[in-house]
Amino acid sequence: MARIARNIVKSVLSREQMDGEGARVYRSIGSHALRNLDPFLMLDEFDVKAPGGFPDHPHRGFETVTYMLEGEFLHEDFKGHKGHLGPGDLQWMSAAKGIVHAEIPATNGRAHGLQLWVNLAAKDKMSEPNYQEFPKEKVVHVSPEPGVNVNVIAGESHGAHSPVMTRTPTMFIDVKMMKGKTFEQQIPTDYAGFIYTISGSAKFGGSKHASEAHHTLVLSENQGDHIPVESLSDDCHFVIIAGKPIREPIVQYGPFVMNTQQEIYQAFADYDRGRNGFEGARDWQSSIRNKWH
Ligand code: FJE
Ligand code: FE
C-alpha cells in the first residue's frame, strides 16, 4: 500500500493568557479557534512563576497529562496523593469520576511544561481515578539519528514503545532536532492529530508547511500514515499528539467534561455534596495551596 503523508490543514498561533491564579499559559487546543480536536480537550504550554499556580480545583470525565520541560512543580490531591515533577518527568492522571487537586510551582524559578487534557469515552468517565508517574529516567527515549532526540510519552516511535497506559488510544511524541535534520513519525490512519511547536522552526507534512514557535498545526485526515519534518533551526522543539476520536457529544463546564448537560449538573451536585467519587472533597484543602502566600 502506498504511504501517504499527512499535511497541515490549519495553523493557529497561541498568545499567552492567564488561567488558574496568576498562571501564564499558551493555550493550543481548547482556545476559541481550536475548541476541541476529538479526543483532545485542551493543550496548555504553562510557564508559571510563584506565587502563580493552579490551587485546589476538581476534575471529572477526562485525563490530565502533565509533562515538565523546565523547573519543578508540586502536586497534591484530596486522597493524599503527592508528587514532585522535575524536568522531563511525566504524570498521566485519569481523573475519571473525580479528583480534587492542587498544582503549583515547587521553587521560586520558572515552572515550564505542557498539560494535555484527553477526553474519556462515556463508558470510562465514571471509572476509578488512576495515576501513572514516570520520572525522566523512565520516559522512553529514542534517537533515530544524531541530532534528533525523541521522548515517547505515549505510543510508539522508531521502535521505542511507551509503557504509559491510555484509556483513550493516544500518541504523544516530544521531538528535538538540530538544524537541517529530517524526521518521520508514523501515525495510525484512524487517529486525529496536531503538532504544537515549542521553539525553533521547521517544515511539516507532505506539503512542507513552515512554522515557528507557539503554533498549533492541525493534521489532515486523508488516510495519511506518517508526518515528515525538516528542521530549519538548532533549537527546533515540538510535540506530535494524535488519538482515536471518541465521537460522542461533549458538554464541558470548566473542569467537568461529560456527555450531557444533566451529567454536568450531577457533577456540580456531587462535588458540592461529596458524592459519587467526590467523597471528602468539600472539607479538603491542600497543604501546598498557601506555600507562596
Ligand atoms: C483550568 C482553573 C484551573 N491549564 N495547565 C480553571 F486551575 C485550570 C487548570 C489548568 C492547568 C493546570 C496545569 Cl498544571 C497546567 C493548566 C489549566 O487546572 F483548566 C480551568 N479551566
Ligand atoms: Fe488540574
Coordinates of C-alpha atoms and ligand atoms in Angstrom, one line a residue:
M1 CA 0.0 0.0 0.0
A2 CA 1.3 3.5 -0.9
R3 CA 2.4 5.6 2.0
I4 CA 0.6 8.9 2.3
A5 CA 2.0 11.8 4.2
R6 CA -0.3 14.0 6.4
N7 CA -0.4 17.7 5.7
I8 CA -1.2 20.8 7.8
V9 CA -4.8 21.9 7.2
K10 CA -4.9 24.7 9.8
S11 CA -2.3 26.7 11.7
V12 CA -3.2 28.8 14.8
L13 CA -0.7 31.0 16.8
S14 CA -1.2 30.9 20.6
R15 CA -0.9 34.1 22.5
E16 CA -0.2 34.0 26.2
Q17 CA -3.1 34.3 28.6
M18 CA -3.7 33.9 32.3
D19 CA -5.5 31.0 34.0
G20 CA -5.7 29.4 37.4
E21 CA -4.3 32.0 39.8
G22 CA -1.8 34.2 38.0
A23 CA -0.5 31.4 35.8
R24 CA 0.7 32.2 32.3
V25 CA -0.4 29.7 29.6
Y26 CA -0.2 29.4 25.8
R27 CA -3.4 27.6 25.0
S28 CA -3.3 25.4 21.9
I29 CA -6.3 23.0 21.8
G30 CA -9.1 24.5 23.9
S31 CA -8.6 28.0 22.7
H32 CA -11.5 29.7 20.9
A33 CA -10.0 28.9 17.5
L34 CA -9.4 25.2 18.4
R35 CA -12.4 24.3 20.7
N36 CA -11.5 20.7 20.7
L37 CA -9.9 18.2 18.5
D38 CA -11.6 14.9 19.4
P39 CA -10.3 13.1 21.6
F40 CA -8.3 16.2 22.9
L41 CA -9.9 18.9 25.0
M42 CA -7.0 21.2 25.9
L43 CA -3.3 21.6 25.5
D44 CA -1.6 24.3 27.5
E45 CA 2.1 25.3 27.5
F46 CA 2.3 26.6 31.0
D47 CA 5.0 29.0 32.1
V48 CA 4.3 29.7 35.8
K49 CA 6.2 31.7 38.4
A50 CA 5.3 31.5 42.0
P51 CA 3.0 32.7 43.6
G52 CA 1.1 31.8 40.4
G53 CA -0.3 28.3 40.1
F54 CA -3.4 26.1 40.0
P55 CA -4.6 25.8 43.6
D56 CA -7.3 23.4 44.7
H57 CA -9.7 22.5 41.9
P58 CA -11.8 19.5 40.7
H59 CA -11.8 17.4 37.6
R60 CA -14.3 14.8 36.2
G61 CA -14.7 12.9 32.9
F62 CA -11.2 13.1 31.4
E63 CA -7.4 12.6 31.9
T64 CA -4.7 15.2 32.5
V65 CA -1.2 14.6 31.2
T66 CA 1.5 16.9 32.8
Y67 CA 4.9 16.9 31.2
M68 CA 7.6 19.1 32.7
L69 CA 10.1 20.9 30.4
E70 CA 11.9 23.1 32.9
G71 CA 11.6 23.8 36.6
E72 CA 9.6 22.0 39.2
F73 CA 6.0 21.5 40.1
L74 CA 4.2 20.2 43.2
H75 CA 1.0 18.2 43.1
E76 CA -1.3 17.1 45.9
D77 CA -4.8 15.6 45.7
F78 CA -7.7 15.0 48.1
K79 CA -6.8 11.3 48.6
G80 CA -3.4 12.2 50.0
H81 CA -1.5 11.5 46.7
K82 CA 1.5 13.9 46.5
G83 CA 4.0 14.3 43.7
H84 CA 7.0 16.4 42.7
L85 CA 7.7 16.9 39.0
G86 CA 11.1 18.0 37.6
P87 CA 12.3 18.5 34.0
G88 CA 11.4 15.5 31.8
D89 CA 9.1 14.0 34.4
L90 CA 5.6 12.8 33.4
Q91 CA 2.3 12.4 35.2
W92 CA -0.6 10.8 33.4
M93 CA -3.7 11.2 35.7
S94 CA -7.0 9.8 34.9
A95 CA -9.4 12.0 36.9
A96 CA -12.4 9.9 35.7
K97 CA -15.2 10.1 38.3
G98 CA -13.4 12.6 40.4
I99 CA -10.2 14.2 41.5
V100 CA -9.6 17.4 43.5
H101 CA -6.0 18.6 43.5
A102 CA -3.5 21.5 43.5
E103 CA -0.7 22.1 41.0
I104 CA 1.8 24.8 41.9
P105 CA 5.5 25.6 41.4
A106 CA 7.9 23.9 43.8
T107 CA 10.6 26.6 43.7
N108 CA 11.0 30.3 43.0
G109 CA 12.0 29.7 39.4
R110 CA 10.0 29.3 36.3
A111 CA 7.9 26.1 36.0
H112 CA 7.5 25.4 32.3
G113 CA 5.7 22.4 30.8
L114 CA 2.7 21.0 28.9
Q115 CA -0.6 19.9 30.2
L116 CA -2.8 17.9 27.8
W117 CA -6.5 17.0 28.6
V118 CA -7.6 13.8 26.9
N119 CA -11.3 13.1 26.9
L120 CA -12.7 9.7 28.1
A121 CA -15.5 7.7 26.4
A122 CA -18.8 7.6 28.3
K123 CA -18.0 4.1 29.5
D124 CA -14.8 5.3 31.2
K125 CA -15.9 8.7 32.6
M126 CA -17.1 7.3 35.9
S127 CA -14.2 4.8 36.4
E128 CA -11.9 5.0 39.4
P129 CA -9.2 7.7 39.1
N130 CA -5.7 6.4 38.3
Y131 CA -2.2 7.8 38.4
Q132 CA 0.8 6.9 36.3
E133 CA 4.0 8.7 37.2
F134 CA 7.2 8.4 35.2
P135 CA 10.3 10.1 36.3
K136 CA 12.6 11.3 33.4
E137 CA 14.7 8.1 33.6
K138 CA 11.6 6.0 32.9
V139 CA 10.3 8.1 30.0
V140 CA 11.3 6.1 26.9
H141 CA 13.8 7.9 24.6
V142 CA 15.0 7.2 21.1
S143 CA 17.4 8.9 18.8
P144 CA 16.7 7.7 15.2
E145 CA 19.9 9.6 14.1
P146 CA 22.4 12.0 15.6
G147 CA 20.8 15.4 16.2
V148 CA 17.2 14.0 16.5
N149 CA 16.0 13.2 20.0
V150 CA 12.6 11.8 20.8
N151 CA 10.8 11.2 24.1
V152 CA 8.0 8.8 23.6
I153 CA 5.3 10.0 26.1
A154 CA 2.6 7.7 24.7
G155 CA 2.5 5.3 21.8
E156 CA 5.5 4.3 19.6
S157 CA 8.3 6.0 17.7
H158 CA 11.1 4.3 15.7
G159 CA 10.8 1.0 17.6
A160 CA 10.5 2.6 21.0
H161 CA 7.3 1.9 22.9
S162 CA 6.0 4.0 25.8
P163 CA 4.8 1.9 28.9
V164 CA 2.0 4.5 29.6
M165 CA -1.5 3.0 29.5
T166 CA -4.0 5.3 27.9
R167 CA -7.8 4.5 28.3
T168 CA -8.3 6.6 25.1
P169 CA -5.9 5.4 22.4
T170 CA -3.3 8.2 22.3
M171 CA 0.1 9.0 20.8
F172 CA 2.3 11.8 22.3
I173 CA 5.8 12.3 20.9
D174 CA 8.2 15.0 22.0
V175 CA 10.9 15.8 19.4
K176 CA 14.0 17.9 19.5
M177 CA 16.0 18.4 16.3
M178 CA 19.2 20.1 15.2
K179 CA 19.1 22.3 12.1
G180 CA 18.9 20.5 8.7
K181 CA 17.7 17.2 10.1
T182 CA 14.8 15.2 8.9
F183 CA 12.4 13.0 10.9
E184 CA 9.3 11.0 10.2
Q185 CA 6.6 9.9 12.7
Q186 CA 4.2 7.1 11.9
I187 CA 0.6 7.9 12.9
P188 CA -2.3 5.4 12.8
T189 CA -4.6 6.3 9.9
D190 CA -7.7 6.4 12.2
Y191 CA -6.1 9.0 14.6
A192 CA -6.9 12.7 14.5
G193 CA -3.8 14.8 15.5
F194 CA -1.9 18.0 15.7
I195 CA 1.6 19.4 16.3
Y196 CA 2.4 22.1 18.8
T197 CA 5.6 23.9 18.3
I198 CA 7.6 25.0 21.4
S199 CA 10.6 26.6 19.9
G200 CA 12.6 27.0 16.7
S201 CA 11.3 26.4 13.2
A202 CA 10.7 23.5 10.8
K203 CA 8.8 22.4 7.7
F204 CA 6.0 19.9 8.5
G205 CA 4.0 17.5 6.4
G206 CA 4.0 16.3 2.8
S207 CA 3.5 19.9 1.5
K208 CA 6.3 21.3 3.8
H209 CA 4.4 23.8 5.8
A210 CA 6.9 26.1 7.5
S211 CA 6.1 27.1 11.1
E212 CA 7.6 28.7 14.2
A213 CA 7.1 28.6 18.0
H214 CA 3.7 28.6 19.7
H215 CA 1.7 27.4 16.6
T216 CA -0.8 24.6 16.6
L217 CA -0.8 22.7 13.3
V218 CA -3.8 20.5 12.7
L219 CA -3.1 17.4 10.7
S220 CA -5.1 16.3 7.7
E221 CA -7.2 13.1 8.0
N222 CA -6.5 11.9 4.4
Q223 CA -5.7 8.3 5.4
G224 CA -2.1 9.6 5.8
D225 CA 0.0 7.2 7.9
H226 CA 3.0 9.5 8.7
I227 CA 4.2 13.1 9.1
P228 CA 7.6 14.2 7.7
V229 CA 9.5 17.0 9.4
E230 CA 12.6 19.0 8.2
S231 CA 14.2 21.2 10.9
L232 CA 15.2 24.8 10.0
S233 CA 16.9 25.7 13.3
D234 CA 19.0 24.2 16.0
D235 CA 16.5 24.8 18.8
C236 CA 13.7 23.0 17.0
H237 CA 11.3 21.5 19.6
F238 CA 7.7 20.3 19.1
V239 CA 5.3 17.7 20.1
I240 CA 3.1 15.4 17.9
I241 CA -0.1 14.4 19.6
A242 CA -2.7 12.2 18.0
G243 CA -5.6 10.0 19.2
K244 CA -8.6 8.0 18.2
P245 CA -11.7 10.2 18.1
I246 CA -14.4 9.2 20.6
R247 CA -17.3 10.7 18.5
E248 CA -19.6 11.3 21.4
P249 CA -21.3 14.6 22.5
I250 CA -19.1 16.8 24.7
V251 CA -20.6 19.1 27.3
Q252 CA -17.9 21.0 29.2
Y253 CA -18.2 23.2 32.1
G254 CA -14.7 24.3 33.2
P255 CA -13.1 21.3 34.9
F256 CA -16.0 18.9 34.3
V257 CA -16.4 17.3 30.8
M258 CA -19.4 15.0 30.3
N259 CA -21.8 13.9 27.5
T260 CA -24.9 15.7 28.6
Q261 CA -26.0 18.9 30.5
Q262 CA -27.7 16.6 33.0
E263 CA -24.4 14.9 33.8
I264 CA -22.8 18.4 34.3
Y265 CA -25.5 19.3 36.9
Q266 CA -24.8 16.0 38.5
A267 CA -21.0 16.7 38.6
F268 CA -21.6 20.0 40.4
A269 CA -24.0 18.4 42.8
D270 CA -21.6 15.5 43.5
Y271 CA -18.7 17.9 44.1
D272 CA -20.8 20.1 46.3
R273 CA -22.2 17.2 48.4
G274 CA -19.1 15.0 48.3
R275 CA -20.7 12.1 46.5
N276 CA -20.0 9.6 43.6
G277 CA -16.3 10.0 43.7
F278 CA -16.0 13.4 45.4
E279 CA -16.3 11.9 49.0
G280 CA -14.4 14.3 51.3
A281 CA -13.9 16.9 48.6
R282 CA -15.9 19.6 50.5
D283 CA -13.7 19.6 53.6
W284 CA -10.4 19.1 51.9
Q285 CA -7.7 21.8 51.4
S286 CA -4.3 21.0 50.0
S287 CA -1.3 21.7 52.3
I288 CA 0.5 23.3 49.4
R289 CA -2.1 25.9 48.5
N290 CA -0.6 28.5 50.7
K291 CA 3.1 27.7 50.0
W292 CA 3.6 31.0 48.2
H293 CA 1.2 33.2 50.3
Ligands
FJE1 C1 -8.4 25.1 34.4 C2 -8.8 26.6 36.6 C3 -7.7 25.8 36.5 N1 -4.3 24.9 32.4 N2 -2.1 24.0 32.7 C4 -9.7 26.7 35.6 F1 -6.8 25.8 37.5 C5 -7.4 25.0 35.4 C6 -6.3 24.2 35.3 C7 -5.3 24.3 34.3 C8 -4.0 23.8 34.3 C9 -3.2 23.2 35.2 C10 -1.9 22.9 34.8 CL1 -0.8 22.2 35.9 C11 -1.4 23.3 33.6 C12 -3.4 24.2 33.1 C13 -5.4 24.9 33.1 O1 -6.1 23.3 36.2 F2 -8.2 24.3 33.3 C14 -9.5 25.9 34.4 N3 -10.4 25.9 33.4
FE2 FE -5.8 20.1 37.5

